[in-house]
Amino acid sequence: GIQVEQSPPDLILQEGANSTLRCNFSDSVNNLQWFHQNPWGQLINLFYIPSGTKQNGRLSATTVATERYSLLYISSSQTTDSGVYFCAVSTSGTYKYIFGTGTRLKVLA
Amino acid sequence: NAGVTQTPKFRVLKTGQSMTLLCAQDMNHEYMYWYRQDPGMGLRLIHYSVGEGTTAKGEVPDGYNVSRLKKQNFLLGLESAAPSQTSVYFCASSYTLELADYTSYNEQFFGPGTRLTVL
């Protein structure tokens, strides 16, 4: 089955810093989502982005489907950005999503 | 709209007991999913459903059963709970759109989770 790898596994930033999170996948995908799991465990939809680039405030994402990776950019990080960021993908012909193991982000005040 | 809701939020079971987790969605989504999340790990798919009356196995289906008798509800059952089933369980739902370029759009939305401890 498809493999999803996220890097880095852990990241510590000072408030105001920028960061890039990466998601690599081993096969062509039909769907790709980025989620933020906050410290209370809630999963929040950030982007649905099987290809192309999207921006939402301080966050943006780019997926290069032909090269099998996606990037999540966080600019001017805030303490509320802390938590775990997950990438999830599904392949053509199936709606089963496979999750990566996540990037744990801690933003220090 | 409440979105995706899960009942209960917390539960403690003894080994061998049974229970049912309820997931409900009010978005008229066709697809529903049950995942489990263990400490420090991503989510793993247990079972999913592509429509009322249908179910299918995911990555880790053993020890669980599911039913989708109504479009808005997806039930996850543990017939004989084991300590290895201690986890946080998430339900999700999604809809699909077939696009003009022959791709399809499918975005998942998650419930708040159920924290289950099996002693």
Tab-separated table of C-alpha atoms in Angstrom:
chain	number	residue	atom	x	y	z
A	1	GLY	CA	0.000	0.000	0.000
A	2	ILE	CA	0.924	3.652	-0.230
A	3	GLN	CA	3.457	4.963	2.284
A	4	VAL	CA	3.262	8.475	3.742
A	5	GLU	CA	6.281	10.017	5.448
A	6	GLN	CA	6.368	13.358	7.200
A	7	SER	CA	9.373	15.411	8.201
A	8	PRO	CA	10.653	16.634	10.500
A	9	PRO	CA	9.082	14.499	13.239
A	10	ASP	CA	9.562	17.252	15.818
A	11	LEU	CA	10.056	20.992	15.538
A	12	ILE	CA	10.560	23.695	18.151
A	13	LEU	CA	10.259	27.335	17.111
A	14	GLN	CA	10.342	30.736	18.701
A	15	GLU	CA	7.200	32.785	18.224
A	16	GLY	CA	7.438	34.724	14.970
A	17	ALA	CA	9.608	32.194	13.137
A	18	ASN	CA	8.672	30.523	9.856
A	19	SER	CA	8.658	26.797	9.147
A	20	THR	CA	8.153	24.263	6.366
A	21	LEU	CA	6.671	20.827	6.956
A	22	ARG	CA	7.012	18.126	4.345
A	23	CYS	CA	4.864	15.140	3.334
A	24	ASN	CA	6.232	12.528	0.914
A	25	PHE	CA	4.045	9.789	-0.533
A	26	SER	CA	5.033	6.683	-2.451
A	27	ASP	CA	2.306	6.542	-5.112
A	28	SER	CA	0.015	8.797	-7.115
A	29	VAL	CA	-2.756	10.303	-5.020
A	30	ASN	CA	-6.243	11.503	-5.792
A	31	ASN	CA	-6.837	13.342	-2.540
A	32	LEU	CA	-4.553	15.004	-0.010
A	33	GLN	CA	-5.408	16.846	3.179
A	34	TRP	CA	-3.433	18.659	5.873
A	35	PHE	CA	-4.774	18.643	9.437
A	36	HIS	CA	-3.768	20.322	12.680
A	37	GLN	CA	-4.370	18.345	15.855
A	38	ASN	CA	-4.445	20.863	18.676
A	39	PRO	CA	-3.279	20.108	22.236
A	40	TRP	CA	-6.855	19.134	23.145
A	41	GLY	CA	-6.854	16.430	20.483
A	42	GLN	CA	-9.223	18.086	18.034
A	43	LEU	CA	-8.475	17.538	14.325
A	44	ILE	CA	-8.844	20.720	12.313
A	45	ASN	CA	-8.948	20.812	8.526
A	46	LEU	CA	-6.251	23.082	7.145
A	47	PHE	CA	-6.139	22.343	3.419
A	48	TYR	CA	-7.597	20.008	0.858
A	49	ILE	CA	-4.839	20.113	-1.764
A	50	PRO	CA	-4.257	17.170	-4.138
A	51	SER	CA	-2.311	19.538	-6.410
A	52	GLY	CA	-1.359	23.185	-6.698
A	53	THR	CA	-1.001	25.902	-4.087
A	54	LYS	CA	-3.411	27.370	-1.567
A	55	GLN	CA	-3.119	30.017	1.103
A	56	ASN	CA	-5.142	30.740	4.202
A	57	GLY	CA	-3.803	33.591	6.292
A	58	ARG	CA	-0.386	32.699	7.685
A	59	LEU	CA	-0.601	29.166	6.337
A	60	SER	CA	-0.054	27.999	2.804
A	61	ALA	CA	0.394	24.626	1.153
A	62	THR	CA	1.809	23.334	-2.091
A	63	THR	CA	1.429	19.870	-3.570
A	64	VAL	CA	3.590	18.712	-6.469
A	65	ALA	CA	1.710	15.580	-7.397
A	66	THR	CA	4.102	14.494	-10.151
A	67	GLU	CA	6.993	14.482	-7.645
A	68	ARG	CA	4.896	12.976	-4.847
A	69	TYR	CA	5.267	15.534	-2.105
A	70	SER	CA	3.388	18.291	-0.351
A	71	LEU	CA	4.660	21.178	1.752
A	72	LEU	CA	2.923	23.126	4.505
A	73	TYR	CA	4.304	26.588	5.256
A	74	ILE	CA	3.658	28.349	8.540
A	75	SER	CA	4.740	31.966	8.692
A	76	SER	CA	5.055	34.205	11.757
A	77	SER	CA	4.274	31.268	14.024
A	78	GLN	CA	2.189	31.762	17.159
A	79	THR	CA	1.906	29.668	20.313
A	80	THR	CA	-1.560	28.602	19.159
A	81	ASP	CA	0.085	26.867	16.189
A	82	SER	CA	1.469	24.246	18.577
A	83	GLY	CA	0.236	20.695	18.131
A	84	VAL	CA	0.675	17.923	15.598
A	85	TYR	CA	0.338	18.407	11.850
A	86	PHE	CA	-0.826	15.450	9.792
A	87	CYS	CA	-0.828	14.806	6.090
A	88	ALA	CA	-3.361	12.260	4.785
A	89	VAL	CA	-3.690	10.877	1.257
A	90	SER	CA	-5.902	8.554	-0.738
A	91	THR	CA	-5.265	6.956	-4.105
A	92	SER	CA	-7.414	6.763	-7.198
A	93	GLY	CA	-10.359	4.385	-6.955
A	94	THR	CA	-10.474	4.405	-3.179
A	95	TYR	CA	-11.621	6.840	-0.538
A	96	LYS	CA	-9.521	5.267	2.196
A	97	TYR	CA	-7.180	7.891	3.585
A	98	ILE	CA	-3.731	6.908	4.864
A	99	PHE	CA	-2.195	9.207	7.466
A	100	GLY	CA	1.433	10.092	7.990
A	101	THR	CA	2.907	9.900	11.487
A	102	GLY	CA	2.809	13.660	11.857
A	103	THR	CA	5.099	16.577	12.718
A	104	ARG	CA	4.918	17.693	16.330
A	105	LEU	CA	5.339	21.477	16.527
A	106	LYS	CA	5.972	23.472	19.649
A	107	VAL	CA	6.036	27.268	19.439
A	108	LEU	CA	7.677	29.029	22.367
A	109	ALA	CA	6.602	32.485	23.547
B	1	ASN	CA	-25.049	22.252	11.884
B	2	ALA	CA	-23.390	20.105	14.518
B	3	GLY	CA	-21.081	18.495	11.940
B	4	VAL	CA	-19.722	15.148	13.156
B	5	THR	CA	-20.545	14.140	16.723
B	6	GLN	CA	-19.379	11.140	18.741
B	7	THR	CA	-20.896	9.434	21.765
B	8	PRO	CA	-19.553	8.871	24.387
B	9	LYS	CA	-16.556	11.188	24.890
B	10	PHE	CA	-14.883	8.933	27.465
B	11	ARG	CA	-15.347	5.331	28.513
B	12	VAL	CA	-13.562	2.839	30.741
B	13	LEU	CA	-14.179	-0.866	30.149
B	14	LYS	CA	-12.982	-4.057	31.754
B	15	THR	CA	-11.391	-6.745	29.601
B	16	GLY	CA	-14.097	-8.820	27.934
B	17	GLN	CA	-16.847	-6.218	28.146
B	18	SER	CA	-18.617	-5.000	25.034
B	19	MET	CA	-19.617	-1.532	23.925
B	20	THR	CA	-20.779	0.493	20.941
B	21	LEU	CA	-19.478	3.877	19.864
B	22	LEU	CA	-21.886	6.083	17.948
B	23	CYS	CA	-20.939	8.532	15.229
B	24	ALA	CA	-23.527	10.885	13.769
B	25	GLN	CA	-23.247	13.461	10.987
B	26	ASP	CA	-25.770	15.999	9.778
B	27	MET	CA	-24.031	16.962	6.521
B	28	ASN	CA	-25.689	14.275	4.362
B	29	HIS	CA	-22.277	12.765	3.599
B	30	GLU	CA	-22.105	9.432	1.817
B	31	TYR	CA	-18.825	8.241	3.286
B	32	MET	CA	-18.066	7.575	6.947
B	33	TYR	CA	-14.929	6.265	8.647
B	34	TRP	CA	-13.679	4.994	11.986
B	35	TYR	CA	-10.025	5.527	12.950
B	36	ARG	CA	-7.978	4.827	16.023
B	37	GLN	CA	-5.069	6.916	17.258
B	38	ASP	CA	-2.484	5.485	19.624
B	39	PRO	CA	-0.017	7.672	21.562
B	40	GLY	CA	2.549	9.361	19.344
B	41	MET	CA	1.096	7.888	16.186
B	42	GLY	CA	-1.010	8.907	13.249
B	43	LEU	CA	-4.542	7.727	12.653
B	44	ARG	CA	-5.189	4.217	11.383
B	45	LEU	CA	-8.368	3.276	9.552
B	46	ILE	CA	-10.469	0.569	11.216
B	47	HIS	CA	-13.554	0.341	8.981
B	48	TYR	CA	-15.331	2.621	6.576
B	49	SER	CA	-18.625	2.883	4.705
B	50	VAL	CA	-19.349	4.225	1.236
B	51	GLY	CA	-23.090	4.419	1.785
B	52	GLU	CA	-26.050	3.299	3.848
B	53	GLY	CA	-26.013	-0.461	4.346
B	54	THR	CA	-22.380	-0.893	3.211
B	55	THR	CA	-19.192	-1.394	5.212
B	56	ALA	CA	-15.594	-2.311	4.379
B	57	LYS	CA	-12.400	-3.149	6.260
B	58	GLY	CA	-9.580	-0.692	6.729
B	59	GLU	CA	-6.009	-1.215	7.953
B	60	VAL	CA	-6.766	-2.550	11.451
B	61	PRO	CA	-10.263	-4.148	11.472
B	62	ASP	CA	-9.659	-7.100	13.808
B	63	GLY	CA	-11.682	-7.037	17.024
B	64	TYR	CA	-14.182	-4.463	15.709
B	65	ASN	CA	-17.505	-4.586	13.908
B	66	VAL	CA	-19.451	-1.766	12.306
B	67	SER	CA	-22.916	-1.035	11.006
B	68	ARG	CA	-24.414	1.711	8.833
B	69	LEU	CA	-28.174	1.225	9.058
B	70	LYS	CA	-28.892	4.912	8.534
B	71	LYS	CA	-26.986	7.307	6.308
B	72	GLN	CA	-26.302	9.701	9.154
B	73	ASN	CA	-25.025	7.139	11.671
B	74	PHE	CA	-22.002	4.831	11.788
B	75	LEU	CA	-21.620	2.501	14.761
B	76	LEU	CA	-18.384	0.887	15.941
B	77	GLY	CA	-18.701	-2.174	18.158
B	78	LEU	CA	-16.234	-3.950	20.390
B	79	GLU	CA	-17.615	-7.394	21.222
B	80	SER	CA	-14.951	-8.400	23.764
B	81	ALA	CA	-12.695	-5.511	24.687
B	82	ALA	CA	-8.959	-6.058	25.135
B	83	PRO	CA	-6.305	-3.758	26.670
B	84	SER	CA	-4.768	-3.425	23.172
B	85	GLN	CA	-7.923	-1.537	22.159
B	86	THR	CA	-7.155	1.284	24.563
B	87	SER	CA	-6.981	4.244	22.221
B	88	VAL	CA	-8.650	7.425	21.036
B	89	TYR	CA	-11.261	6.703	18.400
B	90	PHE	CA	-12.147	9.248	15.736
B	91	CYS	CA	-15.040	9.221	13.337
B	92	ALA	CA	-15.016	11.129	10.068
B	93	SER	CA	-17.377	11.740	7.185
B	94	SER	CA	-16.912	12.977	3.639
B	95	TYR	CA	-18.697	13.606	0.392
B	96	THR	CA	-17.392	13.186	-3.115
B	97	LEU	CA	-17.716	15.276	-6.224
B	98	GLU	CA	-16.811	13.956	-9.639
B	99	LEU	CA	-14.990	16.747	-11.429
B	100	ALA	CA	-14.890	17.671	-15.101
B	101	ASP	CA	-11.276	16.470	-15.413
B	102	TYR	CA	-12.297	12.970	-14.268
B	103	THR	CA	-10.742	13.409	-10.844
B	104	SER	CA	-12.837	13.411	-7.705
B	105	TYR	CA	-13.012	15.670	-4.678
B	106	ASN	CA	-13.246	13.986	-1.297
B	107	GLU	CA	-12.602	15.976	1.891
B	108	GLN	CA	-12.954	14.419	5.323
B	109	PHE	CA	-14.329	16.109	8.436
B	110	PHE	CA	-13.652	14.705	11.886
B	111	GLY	CA	-15.557	14.339	15.118
B	112	PRO	CA	-14.085	15.257	18.522
B	113	GLY	CA	-12.979	11.730	19.418
B	114	THR	CA	-13.769	9.121	22.070
B	115	ARG	CA	-11.116	8.203	24.615
B	116	LEU	CA	-11.461	4.502	25.498
B	117	THR	CA	-9.512	2.741	28.240
B	118	VAL	CA	-9.680	-1.025	28.627
B	119	LEU	CA	-8.420	-2.315	31.965
